[in-house]
Amino acid sequence: MSRADKRSFATEQALKDALLEVMARKRFHDATVAEVCRTAGTSRSTFYLHYRNLSDTLDAILEDCFENLHDMVGVRRGDTEASCGDCPLCERVRNAGKYAPIFDDDLLVTRVVDKIIERYQHTFVGRETARGRLTPEQATAILLFQISGCYAVARASRRAPGAWDATRETLDAFIVAGLEAPANRRMPPA
């Protein structure tokens, strides 16, 4: 990475961190570019060299947030895939760290879920349709159901921590049974 690239990367990171810092005090929809620039110690012109607007910045943060996660929509089938309890989505939301302002903002729920679906739809739908039990439309519907539910439960557990292990085990069993259900149903004659 060249020196200019390193500076550009550092500036973009500072702007993303500044947006998260501002969001720790107020909701995303109430944040302003001027406030983010003040927090980052940069000018508005510098901001606009890197991002078109705050939504663009938020999208970059969401990409960072989910970048290093393995197949977060996998569920346990034998010992070959991750369970919901090991699911990085659940753990990322429950142990949010610097991303907590995103997960705590009720107005961003749909946007975050849509970003997760966008990132993992191809893998999940491909895997589930390859098993021959679901159409792409059915697999997409199950993915939306699973991600929305996991996200909602993980957010709720952040607000009211309790018996997460028992909750996780119940969700694991529900998801595995649900994904196995198409194999047990009678398919209508063609």
Short mmCIF file of C-alpha atoms in Angstrom, two decimals:
data_model
loop_
_atom_site.label_atom_id
_atom_site.label_comp_id
_atom_site.label_asym_id
_atom_site.label_seq_id
_atom_site.Cartn_x
_atom_site.Cartn_y
_atom_site.Cartn_z
CA MET A 1 0.00 0.00 0.00
CA SER A 2 1.43 3.36 -1.02
CA ARG A 3 1.83 6.23 1.39
CA ALA A 4 -1.14 8.07 -0.20
CA ASP A 5 -3.27 4.93 0.06
CA LYS A 6 -2.36 4.58 3.73
CA ARG A 7 -3.34 8.21 4.37
CA SER A 8 -6.61 7.75 2.49
CA PHE A 9 -7.38 4.57 4.43
CA ALA A 10 -6.58 6.32 7.73
CA THR A 11 -8.82 9.26 6.83
CA GLU A 12 -11.70 6.97 5.87
CA GLN A 13 -11.27 5.04 9.11
CA ALA A 14 -11.24 8.28 11.11
CA LEU A 15 -14.48 9.39 9.43
CA LYS A 16 -16.16 6.03 10.09
CA ASP A 17 -15.01 6.07 13.72
CA ALA A 18 -16.26 9.64 14.05
CA LEU A 19 -19.69 8.68 12.73
CA LEU A 20 -19.86 5.84 15.27
CA GLU A 21 -18.83 8.28 18.02
CA VAL A 22 -21.55 10.73 16.99
CA MET A 23 -24.06 7.86 16.86
CA ALA A 24 -23.17 6.99 20.44
CA ARG A 25 -24.73 10.35 21.37
CA LYS A 26 -27.59 10.52 18.86
CA ARG A 27 -29.36 8.45 16.24
CA PHE A 28 -27.92 8.13 12.75
CA HIS A 29 -30.76 10.15 11.22
CA ASP A 30 -29.91 13.08 13.51
CA ALA A 31 -26.17 13.11 12.73
CA THR A 32 -24.69 15.69 10.37
CA VAL A 33 -21.63 15.71 8.13
CA ALA A 34 -20.38 18.81 9.96
CA GLU A 35 -20.57 17.01 13.30
CA VAL A 36 -18.74 13.97 11.95
CA CYS A 37 -16.02 16.19 10.45
CA ARG A 38 -15.61 18.09 13.72
CA THR A 39 -15.30 14.80 15.62
CA ALA A 40 -12.80 13.40 13.09
CA GLY A 41 -10.83 16.63 12.95
CA THR A 42 -11.27 16.92 9.17
CA SER A 43 -12.95 19.33 6.80
CA ARG A 44 -16.17 18.83 4.89
CA SER A 45 -14.22 18.82 1.63
CA THR A 46 -12.08 15.97 2.97
CA PHE A 47 -15.25 14.09 3.93
CA TYR A 48 -16.67 14.49 0.42
CA LEU A 49 -13.43 13.27 -1.16
CA HIS A 50 -14.07 9.93 0.55
CA TYR A 51 -17.86 9.61 0.90
CA ARG A 52 -20.89 10.99 -0.92
CA ASN A 53 -22.93 11.34 2.29
CA LEU A 54 -23.45 9.81 5.74
CA SER A 55 -25.41 6.89 4.26
CA ASP A 56 -22.37 5.99 2.16
CA THR A 57 -20.24 6.17 5.31
CA LEU A 58 -22.69 3.95 7.20
CA ASP A 59 -22.60 1.39 4.38
CA ALA A 60 -18.79 1.31 4.64
CA ILE A 61 -19.08 0.75 8.40
CA LEU A 62 -21.55 -2.11 7.86
CA GLU A 63 -19.17 -3.70 5.35
CA ASP A 64 -16.39 -3.49 7.96
CA CYS A 65 -18.68 -4.89 10.63
CA PHE A 66 -19.56 -8.00 8.64
CA GLU A 67 -16.33 -8.33 6.64
CA ASN A 68 -14.50 -11.01 8.62
CA LEU A 69 -17.45 -13.18 9.53
CA HIS A 70 -17.66 -16.73 8.31
CA ASP A 71 -20.96 -18.11 7.04
CA MET A 72 -23.09 -16.47 9.67
CA VAL A 73 -26.29 -18.02 8.44
CA GLY A 74 -25.09 -21.60 8.71
CA VAL A 75 -26.75 -23.87 11.23
CA ARG A 76 -25.73 -27.14 12.82
CA ARG A 77 -26.32 -30.28 10.81
CA GLY A 78 -24.13 -32.88 12.43
CA ASP A 79 -20.78 -31.30 13.22
CA THR A 80 -20.19 -29.68 9.85
CA GLU A 81 -21.73 -26.22 10.18
CA ALA A 82 -21.97 -23.46 12.76
CA SER A 83 -24.90 -23.36 15.14
CA CYS A 84 -26.93 -20.22 15.73
CA GLY A 85 -25.12 -19.80 19.03
CA ASP A 86 -21.81 -19.69 17.20
CA CYS A 87 -23.38 -17.51 14.54
CA PRO A 88 -21.31 -14.37 14.22
CA LEU A 89 -24.47 -12.32 13.68
CA CYS A 90 -25.77 -13.21 17.13
CA GLU A 91 -22.38 -12.69 18.72
CA ARG A 92 -21.59 -9.55 16.73
CA VAL A 93 -24.85 -7.96 17.87
CA ARG A 94 -24.64 -9.19 21.47
CA ASN A 95 -20.98 -8.13 21.84
CA ALA A 96 -21.21 -5.11 19.59
CA GLY A 97 -18.21 -3.10 20.79
CA LYS A 98 -17.76 -0.01 18.66
CA TYR A 99 -20.71 -1.06 16.47
CA ALA A 100 -23.20 -0.81 19.36
CA PRO A 101 -24.65 2.53 18.16
CA ILE A 102 -25.71 0.88 14.90
CA PHE A 103 -27.37 -2.08 16.59
CA ASP A 104 -29.04 0.12 19.20
CA ASP A 105 -30.63 2.49 16.65
CA ASP A 106 -34.18 1.24 16.07
CA LEU A 107 -34.41 3.18 12.81
CA LEU A 108 -31.52 1.18 11.31
CA VAL A 109 -32.91 -2.33 11.87
CA THR A 110 -34.25 -2.77 8.32
CA ARG A 111 -31.11 -1.31 6.78
CA VAL A 112 -28.82 -3.62 8.76
CA VAL A 113 -30.94 -6.71 8.02
CA ASP A 114 -31.05 -5.79 4.31
CA LYS A 115 -27.25 -5.39 4.25
CA ILE A 116 -26.79 -8.82 5.85
CA ILE A 117 -29.23 -10.42 3.40
CA GLU A 118 -27.45 -8.75 0.48
CA ARG A 119 -24.11 -10.07 1.68
CA TYR A 120 -25.13 -13.68 2.38
CA GLN A 121 -28.09 -14.38 0.09
CA HIS A 122 -26.09 -15.92 -2.73
CA THR A 123 -24.24 -18.36 -0.44
CA PHE A 124 -27.27 -19.39 1.64
CA VAL A 125 -29.71 -19.73 -1.25
CA GLY A 126 -27.15 -21.63 -3.31
CA ARG A 127 -26.42 -24.04 -0.48
CA GLU A 128 -30.06 -24.67 0.40
CA THR A 129 -31.26 -25.08 -3.20
CA ALA A 130 -28.33 -27.42 -3.93
CA ARG A 131 -29.76 -29.73 -1.28
CA GLY A 132 -32.80 -30.00 -3.56
CA ARG A 133 -35.47 -29.28 -0.99
CA LEU A 134 -36.11 -25.58 -1.50
CA THR A 135 -36.72 -23.29 -4.42
CA PRO A 136 -34.65 -20.09 -4.54
CA GLU A 137 -37.73 -18.14 -3.44
CA GLN A 138 -38.27 -20.43 -0.44
CA ALA A 139 -34.60 -20.28 0.55
CA THR A 140 -34.66 -16.49 0.30
CA ALA A 141 -37.76 -16.33 2.52
CA ILE A 142 -36.13 -18.61 5.10
CA LEU A 143 -32.97 -16.49 5.05
CA LEU A 144 -34.97 -13.32 5.69
CA PHE A 145 -36.88 -15.03 8.49
CA GLN A 146 -33.70 -16.41 10.08
CA ILE A 147 -31.68 -13.20 9.87
CA SER A 148 -34.53 -10.98 11.05
CA GLY A 149 -35.28 -13.28 13.98
CA CYS A 150 -31.66 -13.78 15.00
CA TYR A 151 -31.03 -10.05 14.81
CA ALA A 152 -34.13 -9.24 16.89
CA VAL A 153 -33.35 -11.82 19.58
CA ALA A 154 -29.68 -10.79 19.80
CA ARG A 155 -30.68 -7.10 20.12
CA ALA A 156 -33.19 -7.98 22.85
CA SER A 157 -30.57 -10.00 24.73
CA ARG A 158 -28.29 -6.92 24.74
CA ARG A 159 -31.00 -4.93 26.48
CA ALA A 160 -32.04 -7.68 28.88
CA PRO A 161 -29.18 -10.13 29.33
CA GLY A 162 -30.24 -13.37 30.87
CA ALA A 163 -30.18 -17.01 29.99
CA TRP A 164 -28.55 -16.64 26.57
CA ASP A 165 -27.25 -20.23 26.48
CA ALA A 166 -30.75 -21.67 26.91
CA THR A 167 -32.15 -19.24 24.37
CA ARG A 168 -29.40 -20.12 21.90
CA GLU A 169 -30.05 -23.86 22.28
CA THR A 170 -33.77 -23.35 21.69
CA LEU A 171 -33.08 -21.26 18.59
CA ASP A 172 -30.59 -23.82 17.28
CA ALA A 173 -33.15 -26.61 17.60
CA PHE A 174 -35.86 -24.48 15.97
CA ILE A 175 -33.68 -23.48 13.01
CA VAL A 176 -32.34 -26.98 12.39
CA ALA A 177 -35.84 -28.50 12.57
CA GLY A 178 -37.18 -25.78 10.30
CA LEU A 179 -34.53 -26.31 7.64
CA GLU A 180 -34.98 -30.07 7.80
CA ALA A 181 -38.79 -29.82 7.55
CA PRO A 182 -38.95 -29.62 3.72
CA ALA A 183 -37.30 -33.05 3.54
CA ASN A 184 -40.07 -34.49 5.69
CA ARG A 185 -43.06 -33.01 3.86
CA ARG A 186 -44.83 -34.59 0.99
CA MET A 187 -44.22 -32.83 -2.25
CA PRO A 188 -47.36 -32.41 -4.38
CA PRO A 189 -47.44 -34.46 -7.58
CA ALA A 190 -46.09 -32.60 -10.60
#
